[in-house]
mmCIF file of C-alpha atoms and ligand atoms in Angstrom:
data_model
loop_
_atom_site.group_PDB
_atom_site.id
_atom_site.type_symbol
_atom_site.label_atom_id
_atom_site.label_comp_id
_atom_site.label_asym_id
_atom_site.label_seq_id
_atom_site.Cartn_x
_atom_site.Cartn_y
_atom_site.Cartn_z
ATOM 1 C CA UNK A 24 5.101 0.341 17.488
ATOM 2 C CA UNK A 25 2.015 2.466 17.691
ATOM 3 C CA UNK A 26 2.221 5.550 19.221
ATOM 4 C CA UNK A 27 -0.234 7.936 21.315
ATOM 5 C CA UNK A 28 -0.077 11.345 22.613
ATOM 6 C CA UNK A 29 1.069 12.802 26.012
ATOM 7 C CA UNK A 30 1.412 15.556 27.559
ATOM 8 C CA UNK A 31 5.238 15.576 29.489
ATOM 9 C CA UNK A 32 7.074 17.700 31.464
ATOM 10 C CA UNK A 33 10.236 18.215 30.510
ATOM 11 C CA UNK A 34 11.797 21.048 32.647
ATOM 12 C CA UNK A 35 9.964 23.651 35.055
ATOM 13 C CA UNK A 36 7.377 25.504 32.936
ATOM 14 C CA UNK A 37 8.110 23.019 29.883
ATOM 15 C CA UNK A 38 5.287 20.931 29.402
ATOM 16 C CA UNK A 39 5.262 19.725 25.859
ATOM 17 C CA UNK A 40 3.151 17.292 24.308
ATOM 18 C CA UNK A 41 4.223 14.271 22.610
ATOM 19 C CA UNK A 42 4.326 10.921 20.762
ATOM 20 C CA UNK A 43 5.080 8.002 23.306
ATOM 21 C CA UNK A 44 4.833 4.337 22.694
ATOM 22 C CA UNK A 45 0.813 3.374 23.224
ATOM 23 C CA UNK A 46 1.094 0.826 26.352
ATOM 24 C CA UNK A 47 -0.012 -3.120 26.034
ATOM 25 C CA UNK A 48 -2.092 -4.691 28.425
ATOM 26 C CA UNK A 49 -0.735 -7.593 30.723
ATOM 27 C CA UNK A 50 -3.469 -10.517 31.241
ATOM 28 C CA UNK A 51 -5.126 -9.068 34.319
ATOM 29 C CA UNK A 52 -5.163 -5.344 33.151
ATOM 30 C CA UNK A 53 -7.552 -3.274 31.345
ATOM 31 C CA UNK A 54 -6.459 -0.746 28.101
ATOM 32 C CA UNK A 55 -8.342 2.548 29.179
ATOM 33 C CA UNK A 56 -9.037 5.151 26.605
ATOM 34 C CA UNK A 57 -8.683 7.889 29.155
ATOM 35 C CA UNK A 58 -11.442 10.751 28.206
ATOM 36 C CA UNK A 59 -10.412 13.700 31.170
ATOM 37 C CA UNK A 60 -7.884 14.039 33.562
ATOM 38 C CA UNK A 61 -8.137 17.362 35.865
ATOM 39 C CA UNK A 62 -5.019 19.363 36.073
ATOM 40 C CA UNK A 63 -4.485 18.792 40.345
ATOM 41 C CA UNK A 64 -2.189 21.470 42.879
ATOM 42 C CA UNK A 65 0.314 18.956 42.552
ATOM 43 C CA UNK A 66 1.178 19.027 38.857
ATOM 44 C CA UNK A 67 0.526 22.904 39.266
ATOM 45 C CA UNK A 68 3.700 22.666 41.082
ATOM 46 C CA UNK A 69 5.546 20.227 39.031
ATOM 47 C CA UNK A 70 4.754 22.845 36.704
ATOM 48 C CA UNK A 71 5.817 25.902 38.527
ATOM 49 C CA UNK A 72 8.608 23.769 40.236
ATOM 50 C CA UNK A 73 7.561 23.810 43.694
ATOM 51 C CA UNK A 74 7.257 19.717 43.253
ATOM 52 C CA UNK A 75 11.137 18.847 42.357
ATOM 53 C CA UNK A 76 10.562 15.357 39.835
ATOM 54 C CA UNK A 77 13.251 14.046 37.332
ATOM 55 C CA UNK A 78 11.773 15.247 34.266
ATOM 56 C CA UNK A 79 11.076 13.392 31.630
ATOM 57 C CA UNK A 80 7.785 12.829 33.715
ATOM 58 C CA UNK A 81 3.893 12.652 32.751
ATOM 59 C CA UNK A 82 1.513 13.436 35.346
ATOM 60 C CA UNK A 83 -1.941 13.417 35.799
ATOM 61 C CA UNK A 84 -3.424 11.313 38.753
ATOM 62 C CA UNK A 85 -7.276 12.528 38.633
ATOM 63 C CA UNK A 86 -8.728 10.867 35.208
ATOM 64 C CA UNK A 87 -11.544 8.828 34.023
ATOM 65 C CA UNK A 88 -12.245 7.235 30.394
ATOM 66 C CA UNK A 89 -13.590 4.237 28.694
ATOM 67 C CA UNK A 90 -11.962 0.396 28.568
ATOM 68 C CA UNK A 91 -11.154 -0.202 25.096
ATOM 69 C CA UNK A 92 -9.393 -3.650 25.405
ATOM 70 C CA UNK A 93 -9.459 -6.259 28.042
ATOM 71 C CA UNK A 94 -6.341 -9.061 29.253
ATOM 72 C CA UNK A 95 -7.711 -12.765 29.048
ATOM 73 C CA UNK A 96 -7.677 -13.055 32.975
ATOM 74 C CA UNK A 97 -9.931 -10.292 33.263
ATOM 75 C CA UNK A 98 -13.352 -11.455 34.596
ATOM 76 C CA UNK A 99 -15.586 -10.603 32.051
ATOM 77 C CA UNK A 100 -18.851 -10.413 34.544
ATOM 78 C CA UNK A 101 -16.813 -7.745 35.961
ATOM 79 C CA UNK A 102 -15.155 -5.660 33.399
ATOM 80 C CA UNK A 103 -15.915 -5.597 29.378
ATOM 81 C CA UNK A 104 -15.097 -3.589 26.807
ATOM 82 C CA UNK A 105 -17.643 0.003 26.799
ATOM 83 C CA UNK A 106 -17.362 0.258 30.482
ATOM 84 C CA UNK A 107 -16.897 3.513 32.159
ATOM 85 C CA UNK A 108 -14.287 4.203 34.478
ATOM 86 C CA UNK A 109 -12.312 6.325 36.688
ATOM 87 C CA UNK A 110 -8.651 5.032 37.558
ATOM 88 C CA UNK A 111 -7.144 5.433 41.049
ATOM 89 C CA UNK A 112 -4.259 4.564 43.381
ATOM 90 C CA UNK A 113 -1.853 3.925 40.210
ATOM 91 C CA UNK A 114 1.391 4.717 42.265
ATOM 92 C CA UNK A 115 0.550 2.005 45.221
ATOM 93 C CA UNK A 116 2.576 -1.349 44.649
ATOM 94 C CA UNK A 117 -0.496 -3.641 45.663
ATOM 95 C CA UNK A 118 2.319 -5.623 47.642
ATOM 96 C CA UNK A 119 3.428 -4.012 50.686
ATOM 97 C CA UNK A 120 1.976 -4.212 54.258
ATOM 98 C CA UNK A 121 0.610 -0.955 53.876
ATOM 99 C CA UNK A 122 -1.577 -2.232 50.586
ATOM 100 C CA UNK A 123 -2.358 -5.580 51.817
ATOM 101 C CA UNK A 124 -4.307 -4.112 54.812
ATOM 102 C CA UNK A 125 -5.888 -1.438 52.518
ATOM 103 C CA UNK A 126 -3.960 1.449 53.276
ATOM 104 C CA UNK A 127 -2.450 1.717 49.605
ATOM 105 C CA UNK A 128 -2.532 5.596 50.669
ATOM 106 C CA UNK A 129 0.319 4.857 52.550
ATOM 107 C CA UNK A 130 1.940 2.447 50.486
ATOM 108 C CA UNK A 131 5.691 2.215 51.300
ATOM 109 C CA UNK A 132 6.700 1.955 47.537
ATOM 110 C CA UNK A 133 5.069 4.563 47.062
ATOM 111 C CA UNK A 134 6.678 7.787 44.300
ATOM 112 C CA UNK A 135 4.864 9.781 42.542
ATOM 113 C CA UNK A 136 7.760 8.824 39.750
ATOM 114 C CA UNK A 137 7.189 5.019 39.304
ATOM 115 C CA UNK A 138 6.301 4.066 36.152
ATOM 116 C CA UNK A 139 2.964 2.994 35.822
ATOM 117 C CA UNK A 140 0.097 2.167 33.254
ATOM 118 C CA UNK A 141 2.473 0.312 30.832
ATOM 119 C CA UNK A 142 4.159 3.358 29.836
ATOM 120 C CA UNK A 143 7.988 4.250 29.144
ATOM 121 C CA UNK A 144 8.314 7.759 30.676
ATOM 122 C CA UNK A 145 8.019 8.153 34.807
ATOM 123 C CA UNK A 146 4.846 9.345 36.669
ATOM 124 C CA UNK A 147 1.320 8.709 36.847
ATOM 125 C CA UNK A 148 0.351 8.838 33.666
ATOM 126 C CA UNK A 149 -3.242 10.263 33.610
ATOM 127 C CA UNK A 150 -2.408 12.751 30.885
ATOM 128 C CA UNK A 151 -1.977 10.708 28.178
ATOM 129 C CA UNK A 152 -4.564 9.159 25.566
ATOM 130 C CA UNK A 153 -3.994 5.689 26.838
ATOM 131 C CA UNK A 154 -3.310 3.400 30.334
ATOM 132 C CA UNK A 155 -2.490 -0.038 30.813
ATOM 133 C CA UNK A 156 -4.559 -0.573 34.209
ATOM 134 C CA UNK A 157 -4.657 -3.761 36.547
ATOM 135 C CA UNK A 158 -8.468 -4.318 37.261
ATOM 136 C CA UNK A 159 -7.786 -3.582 41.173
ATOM 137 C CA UNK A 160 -7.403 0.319 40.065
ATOM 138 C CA UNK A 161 -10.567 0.960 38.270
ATOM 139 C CA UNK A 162 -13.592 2.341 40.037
ATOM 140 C CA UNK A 163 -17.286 2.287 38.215
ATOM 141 C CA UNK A 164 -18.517 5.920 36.532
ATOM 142 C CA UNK A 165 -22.197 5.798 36.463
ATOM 143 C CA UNK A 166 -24.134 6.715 33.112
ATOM 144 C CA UNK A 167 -25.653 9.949 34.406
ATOM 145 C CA UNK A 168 -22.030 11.386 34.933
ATOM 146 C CA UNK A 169 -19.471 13.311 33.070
ATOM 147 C CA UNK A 170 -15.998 12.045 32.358
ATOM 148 C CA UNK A 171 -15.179 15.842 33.743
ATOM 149 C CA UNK A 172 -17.369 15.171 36.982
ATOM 150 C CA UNK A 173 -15.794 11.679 37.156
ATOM 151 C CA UNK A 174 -11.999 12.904 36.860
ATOM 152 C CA UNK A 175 -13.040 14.993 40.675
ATOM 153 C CA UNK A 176 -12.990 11.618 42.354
ATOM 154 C CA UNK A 177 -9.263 11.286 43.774
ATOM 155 C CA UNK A 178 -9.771 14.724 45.206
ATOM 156 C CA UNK A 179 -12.975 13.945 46.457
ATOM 157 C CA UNK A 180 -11.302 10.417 47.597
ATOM 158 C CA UNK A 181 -9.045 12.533 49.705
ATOM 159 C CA UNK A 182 -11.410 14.516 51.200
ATOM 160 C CA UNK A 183 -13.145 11.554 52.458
ATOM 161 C CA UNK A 184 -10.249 10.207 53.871
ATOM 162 C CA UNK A 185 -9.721 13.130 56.188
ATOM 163 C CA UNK A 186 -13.507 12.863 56.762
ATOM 164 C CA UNK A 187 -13.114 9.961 58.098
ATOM 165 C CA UNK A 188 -10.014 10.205 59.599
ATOM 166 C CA UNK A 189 -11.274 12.996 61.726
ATOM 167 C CA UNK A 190 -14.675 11.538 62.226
ATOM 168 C CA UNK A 191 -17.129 14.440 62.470
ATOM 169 C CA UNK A 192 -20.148 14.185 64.525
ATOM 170 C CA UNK A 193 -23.719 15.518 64.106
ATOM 171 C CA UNK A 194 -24.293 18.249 65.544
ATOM 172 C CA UNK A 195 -20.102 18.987 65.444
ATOM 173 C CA UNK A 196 -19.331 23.042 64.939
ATOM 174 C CA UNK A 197 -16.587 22.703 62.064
ATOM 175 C CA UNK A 198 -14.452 25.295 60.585
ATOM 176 C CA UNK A 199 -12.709 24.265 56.946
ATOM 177 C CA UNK A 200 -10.130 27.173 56.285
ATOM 178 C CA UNK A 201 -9.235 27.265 52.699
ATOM 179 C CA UNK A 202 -11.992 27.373 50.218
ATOM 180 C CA UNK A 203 -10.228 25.913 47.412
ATOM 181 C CA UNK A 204 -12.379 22.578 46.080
ATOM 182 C CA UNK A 205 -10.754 21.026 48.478
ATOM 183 C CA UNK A 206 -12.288 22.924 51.173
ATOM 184 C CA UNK A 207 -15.152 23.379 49.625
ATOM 185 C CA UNK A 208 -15.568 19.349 49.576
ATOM 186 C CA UNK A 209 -14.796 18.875 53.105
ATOM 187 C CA UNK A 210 -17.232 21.666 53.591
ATOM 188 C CA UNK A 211 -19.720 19.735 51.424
ATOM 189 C CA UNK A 212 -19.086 16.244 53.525
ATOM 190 C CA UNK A 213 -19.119 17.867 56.761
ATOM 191 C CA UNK A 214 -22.460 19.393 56.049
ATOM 192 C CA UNK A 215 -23.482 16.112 54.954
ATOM 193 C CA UNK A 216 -22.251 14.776 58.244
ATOM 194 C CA UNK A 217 -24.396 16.808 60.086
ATOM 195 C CA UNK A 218 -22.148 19.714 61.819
ATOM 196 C CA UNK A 219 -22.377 23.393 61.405
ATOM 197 C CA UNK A 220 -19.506 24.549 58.725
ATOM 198 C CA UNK A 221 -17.936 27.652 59.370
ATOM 199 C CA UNK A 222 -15.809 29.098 56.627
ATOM 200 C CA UNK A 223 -12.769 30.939 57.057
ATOM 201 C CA UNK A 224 -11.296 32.423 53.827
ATOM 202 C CA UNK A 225 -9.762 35.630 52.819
ATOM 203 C CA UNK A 226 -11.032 35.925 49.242
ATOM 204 C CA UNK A 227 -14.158 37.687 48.320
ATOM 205 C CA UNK A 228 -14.910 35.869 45.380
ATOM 206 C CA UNK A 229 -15.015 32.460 46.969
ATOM 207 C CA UNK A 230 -16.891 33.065 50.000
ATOM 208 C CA UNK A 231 -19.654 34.525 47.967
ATOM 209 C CA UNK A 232 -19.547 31.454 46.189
ATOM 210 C CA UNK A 233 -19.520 29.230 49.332
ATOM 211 C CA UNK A 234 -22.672 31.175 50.125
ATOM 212 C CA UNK A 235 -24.011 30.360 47.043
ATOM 213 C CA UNK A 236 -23.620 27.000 47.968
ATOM 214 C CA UNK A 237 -25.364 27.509 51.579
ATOM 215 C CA UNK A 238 -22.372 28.308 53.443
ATOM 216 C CA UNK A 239 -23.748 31.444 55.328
ATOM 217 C CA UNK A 240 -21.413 32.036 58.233
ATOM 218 C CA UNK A 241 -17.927 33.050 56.858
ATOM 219 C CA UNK A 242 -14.603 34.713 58.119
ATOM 220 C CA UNK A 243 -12.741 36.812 56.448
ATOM 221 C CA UNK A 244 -9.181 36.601 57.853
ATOM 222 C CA UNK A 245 -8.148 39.941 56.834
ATOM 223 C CA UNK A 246 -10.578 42.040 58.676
ATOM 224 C CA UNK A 247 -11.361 39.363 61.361
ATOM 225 C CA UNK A 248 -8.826 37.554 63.490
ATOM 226 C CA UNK A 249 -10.587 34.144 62.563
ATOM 227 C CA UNK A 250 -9.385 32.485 65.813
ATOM 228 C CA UNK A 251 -11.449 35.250 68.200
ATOM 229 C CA UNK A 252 -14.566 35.268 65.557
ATOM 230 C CA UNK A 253 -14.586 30.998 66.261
ATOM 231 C CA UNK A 254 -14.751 31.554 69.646
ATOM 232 C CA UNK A 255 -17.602 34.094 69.321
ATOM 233 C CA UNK A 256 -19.403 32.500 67.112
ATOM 234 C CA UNK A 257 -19.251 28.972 69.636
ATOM 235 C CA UNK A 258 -19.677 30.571 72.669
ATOM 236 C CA UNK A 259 -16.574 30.767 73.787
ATOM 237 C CA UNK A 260 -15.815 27.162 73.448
ATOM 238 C CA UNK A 261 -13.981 26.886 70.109
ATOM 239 C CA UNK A 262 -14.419 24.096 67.096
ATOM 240 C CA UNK A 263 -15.167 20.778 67.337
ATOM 241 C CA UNK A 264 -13.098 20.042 64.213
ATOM 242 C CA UNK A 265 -10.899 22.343 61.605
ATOM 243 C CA UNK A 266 -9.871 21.461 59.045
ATOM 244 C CA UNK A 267 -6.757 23.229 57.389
ATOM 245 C CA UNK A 268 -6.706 23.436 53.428
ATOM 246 C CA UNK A 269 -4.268 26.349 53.504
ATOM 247 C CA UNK A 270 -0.615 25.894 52.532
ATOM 248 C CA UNK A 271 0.750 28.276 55.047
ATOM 249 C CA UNK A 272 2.618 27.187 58.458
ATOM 250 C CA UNK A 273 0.994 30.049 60.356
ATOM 251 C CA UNK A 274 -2.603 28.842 59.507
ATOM 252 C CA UNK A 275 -2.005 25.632 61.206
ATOM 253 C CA UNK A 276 -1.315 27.449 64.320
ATOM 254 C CA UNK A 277 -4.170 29.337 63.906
ATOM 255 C CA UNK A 278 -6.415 26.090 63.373
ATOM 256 C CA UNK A 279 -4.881 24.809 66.803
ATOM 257 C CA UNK A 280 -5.837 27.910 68.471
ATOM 258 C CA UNK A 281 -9.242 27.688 67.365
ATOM 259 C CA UNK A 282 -10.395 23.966 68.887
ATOM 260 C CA UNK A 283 -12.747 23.663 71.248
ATOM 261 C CA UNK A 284 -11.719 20.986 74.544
ATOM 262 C CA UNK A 285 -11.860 17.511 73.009
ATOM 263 C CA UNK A 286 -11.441 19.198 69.690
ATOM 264 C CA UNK A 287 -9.733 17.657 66.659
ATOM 265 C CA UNK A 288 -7.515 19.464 64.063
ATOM 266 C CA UNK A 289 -6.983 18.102 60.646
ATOM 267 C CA UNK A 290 -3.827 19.536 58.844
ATOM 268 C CA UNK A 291 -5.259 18.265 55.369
ATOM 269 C CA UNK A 292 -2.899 20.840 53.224
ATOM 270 C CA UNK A 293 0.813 20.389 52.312
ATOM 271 C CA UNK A 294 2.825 23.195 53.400
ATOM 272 C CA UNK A 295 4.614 25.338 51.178
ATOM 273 C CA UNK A 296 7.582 26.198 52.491
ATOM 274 C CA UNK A 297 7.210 23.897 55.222
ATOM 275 C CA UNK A 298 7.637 26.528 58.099
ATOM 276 C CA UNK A 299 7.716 24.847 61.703
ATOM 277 C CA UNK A 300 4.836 25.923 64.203
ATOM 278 C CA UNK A 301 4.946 26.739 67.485
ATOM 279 C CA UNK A 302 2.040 24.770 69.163
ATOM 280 C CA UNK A 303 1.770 24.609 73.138
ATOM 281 C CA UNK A 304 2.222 21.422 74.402
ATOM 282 C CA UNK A 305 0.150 22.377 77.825
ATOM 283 C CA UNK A 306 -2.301 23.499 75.939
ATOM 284 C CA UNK A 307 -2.625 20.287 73.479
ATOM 285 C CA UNK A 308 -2.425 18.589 76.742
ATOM 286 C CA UNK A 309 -5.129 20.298 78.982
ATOM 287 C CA UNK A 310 -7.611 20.252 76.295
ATOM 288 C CA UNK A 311 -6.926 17.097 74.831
ATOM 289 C CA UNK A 312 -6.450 18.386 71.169
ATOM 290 C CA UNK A 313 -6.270 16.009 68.557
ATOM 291 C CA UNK A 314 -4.195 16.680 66.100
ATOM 292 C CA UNK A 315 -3.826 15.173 62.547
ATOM 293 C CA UNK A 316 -2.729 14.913 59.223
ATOM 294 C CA UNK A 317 -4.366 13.020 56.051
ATOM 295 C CA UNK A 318 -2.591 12.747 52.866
ATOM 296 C CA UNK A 319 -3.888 10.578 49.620
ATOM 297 C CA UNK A 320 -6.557 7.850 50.179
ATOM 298 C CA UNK A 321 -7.291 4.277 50.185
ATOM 299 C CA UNK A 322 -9.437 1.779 47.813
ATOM 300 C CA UNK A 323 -12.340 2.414 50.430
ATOM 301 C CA UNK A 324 -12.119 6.049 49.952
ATOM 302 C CA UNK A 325 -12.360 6.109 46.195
ATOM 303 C CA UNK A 326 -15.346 3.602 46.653
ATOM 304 C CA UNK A 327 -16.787 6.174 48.561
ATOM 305 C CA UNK A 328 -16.336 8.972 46.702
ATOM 306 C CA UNK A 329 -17.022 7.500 43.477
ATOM 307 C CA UNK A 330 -20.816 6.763 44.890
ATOM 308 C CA UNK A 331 -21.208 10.238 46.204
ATOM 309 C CA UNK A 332 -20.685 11.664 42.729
ATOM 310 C CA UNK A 333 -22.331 8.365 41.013
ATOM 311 C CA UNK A 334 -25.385 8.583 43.321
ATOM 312 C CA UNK A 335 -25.512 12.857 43.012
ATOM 313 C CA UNK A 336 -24.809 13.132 46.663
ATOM 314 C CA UNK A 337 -22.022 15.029 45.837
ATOM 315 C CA UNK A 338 -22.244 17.689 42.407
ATOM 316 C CA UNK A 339 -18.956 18.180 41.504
ATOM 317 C CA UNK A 340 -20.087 20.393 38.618
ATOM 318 C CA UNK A 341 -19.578 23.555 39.949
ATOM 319 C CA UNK A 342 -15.744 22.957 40.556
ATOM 320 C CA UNK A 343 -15.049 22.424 36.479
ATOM 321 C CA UNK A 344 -13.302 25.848 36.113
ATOM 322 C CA UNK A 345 -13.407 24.705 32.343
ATOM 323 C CA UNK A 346 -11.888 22.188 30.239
ATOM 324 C CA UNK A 347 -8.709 22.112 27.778
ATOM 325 C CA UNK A 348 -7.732 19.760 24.913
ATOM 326 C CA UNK A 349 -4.435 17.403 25.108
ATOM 327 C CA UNK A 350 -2.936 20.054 22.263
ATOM 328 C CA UNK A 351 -3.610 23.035 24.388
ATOM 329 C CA UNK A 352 -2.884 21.489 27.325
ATOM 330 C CA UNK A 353 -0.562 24.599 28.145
ATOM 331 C CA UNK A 354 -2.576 26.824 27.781
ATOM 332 C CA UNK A 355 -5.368 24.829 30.135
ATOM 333 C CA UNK A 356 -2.147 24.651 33.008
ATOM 334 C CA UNK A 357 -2.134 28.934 32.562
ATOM 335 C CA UNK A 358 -6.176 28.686 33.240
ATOM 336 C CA UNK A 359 -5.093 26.544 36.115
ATOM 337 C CA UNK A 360 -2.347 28.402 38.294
ATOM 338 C CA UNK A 361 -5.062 31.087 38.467
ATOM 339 C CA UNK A 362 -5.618 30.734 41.906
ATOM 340 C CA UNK A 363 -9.353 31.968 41.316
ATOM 341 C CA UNK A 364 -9.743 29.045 38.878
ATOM 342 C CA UNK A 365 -11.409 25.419 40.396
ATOM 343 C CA UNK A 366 -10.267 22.131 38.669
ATOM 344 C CA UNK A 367 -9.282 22.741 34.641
ATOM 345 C CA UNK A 368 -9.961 19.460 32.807
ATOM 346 C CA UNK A 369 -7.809 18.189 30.380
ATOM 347 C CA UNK A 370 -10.065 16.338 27.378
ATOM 348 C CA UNK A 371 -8.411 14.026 25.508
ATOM 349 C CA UNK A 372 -9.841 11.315 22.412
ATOM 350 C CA UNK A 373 -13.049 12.980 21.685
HETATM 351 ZN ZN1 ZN B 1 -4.997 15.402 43.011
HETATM 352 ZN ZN1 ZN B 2 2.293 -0.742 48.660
#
């Protein structure tokens, strides 16, 4: 049997790399030589144990590499041997209602601890040298981008989910709390979009860097009380659309307090612990708040998102925080629960 490395998680704060069986393909699947795979929030708190799994478990949902090996049924017009790829949606079944009406965001079957990509150990599998992939999961990497830049586009995918979920306007005033790269995308898109972007984020560091990105008006939370600094800086009237990247119950609230009449409020974050908020219902009412939640995206999504980075609509450049090798992987996950740090990349087969 041959084998191939991975890195696994075998207790809180154990992640130890290893020899697992190399997967085989089926006839409609793809062998990818996976080249990056960014280390995401999520298996930060696998890591850290925030994210309860069974362990054994390999994670690693954000990746991109090369196809190595192709199953006879694969449509060779389509997909050959040399082609570039990033790998998506792993953990949806395909099957379900859900998937069959292209919401495989939302697939019912869905666990972050199936086992997927032809391997013997649960999870998604992305940081590992190899994946078995059916052809419906691979997305097109362009020439003129990295395997690092590549690996951004499930987070990006997200991001565009919520975009469109809460359908920004031109012209819209937006506020994305949280500038995290995942606020710092939807701050990217909404600009894109056409609306003002307002950023409200307590560290120092970051907002200079959203300015450095063209992001001039920003709140700082700790000396401003961000909901009374919207209202100033909209006339009174409040946000069109926030969007909350922010892990903390009391932000939400905060988000609701700051929309406009008719305005919509995307709660895009988890929450960690997940505190209840108290939200007025008169007040939802009267002004006709609309108020939402996105989690994971769809096949559309990661079409999307792969041609924003493919066609250099979106740089996702300045979000590599640096990258790591499979061996040091532990090291790379240290670099990563800085909070300061963007995405660490994980580099494996060069
Ligand atoms: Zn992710
Ligand atoms: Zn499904």
């Amino acid at each position: 049997m041959t084998k191939m490395q991975a890195a696994i998680f075998n207790d809180v704060k154990k992640l130890d790399v290893e020899k697992i069986e190399k997967p085989t393909i089926r006839p409609n699947e793809v062998l990818v030589q996976l080249k990056a795979c960014a280390l995401c929030t999520w298996e930060q708190r696998v890591y850290t144990g925030v994210n309860e799994v069974q362990f054994p478990f390999i994670g690693g949902h954000e990746e991109s590499g090369i196809i190595v090996e192709t199953g006879h049924e694969v449509d060779s017009e389509l997909w050959k041997t040399g082609d570039r790829v990033v790998v998506g949606l792993m953990t949806s079944c395909g099957n379900c209602e859900n998937c069959r009406i292209g919401h495989e965001g939302s697939c019912t079957n869905f666990s972050y601890e199936n086992r997927v990509g032809g391997l013997n150990v649960r999870g998604m599998g992305g940081l590992a040298e190899y994946l078995a992939v059916p052809v419906s999961k691979l997305f097109p990497v362009a020439d003129s981008l990295s395997y690092e830049e590549a690996a951004l586009t499930e987070p990006l995918s997200c991001v565009v989910h919520s975009m469109d979920t809460a359908d920004v306007q031109l012209g819209d005033n937006v506020v994305v709390i949280g500038s995290g790269i995942m606020g710092a995308f939807h701050a990217l898109l909404a600009r894109q979009e056409g609306a003002r972007v307002i950023i409200d984020e307590p560290d120092e560091k970051r907002r200079s860097f959203m300015k450095s990105l063209g992001f001039e008006e920003t709140i700082d939370p700790l000396t401003q009380d961000p909901v009374q600094r919207v209202k100033e800086l909209t006339n009174g009237k409040g946000a069109d659309v926030i969007f909350n990247t922010v892990a903390i119950s009391k932000i939400a609230e905060q988000a609701v307090q700051m929309a406009a009449i008719r305005g919509k409020v995307m709660l895009y974050s988890s929450y960690h612990p997940d505190t209840p908020i108290s939200i007025s219902p008169n007040t939802l009412h009267r002004n006709m708040t609309k108020l939402m939640g996105s989690a994971n995206s769809d096949s559309t999504d990661f079409f999307k998102a792969m041609k924003l980075l493919n066609n250099g609509t979106v740089d996702a450049k300045p979000f590599i925080a640096g990258t790591t090798s499979l061996e040091n992987i532990d090291e790379g996950m240290q670099r990563a629960l800085n909070p300061e740090s963007y995405r660490v990349i994980v580099q494996m087969n060069r």
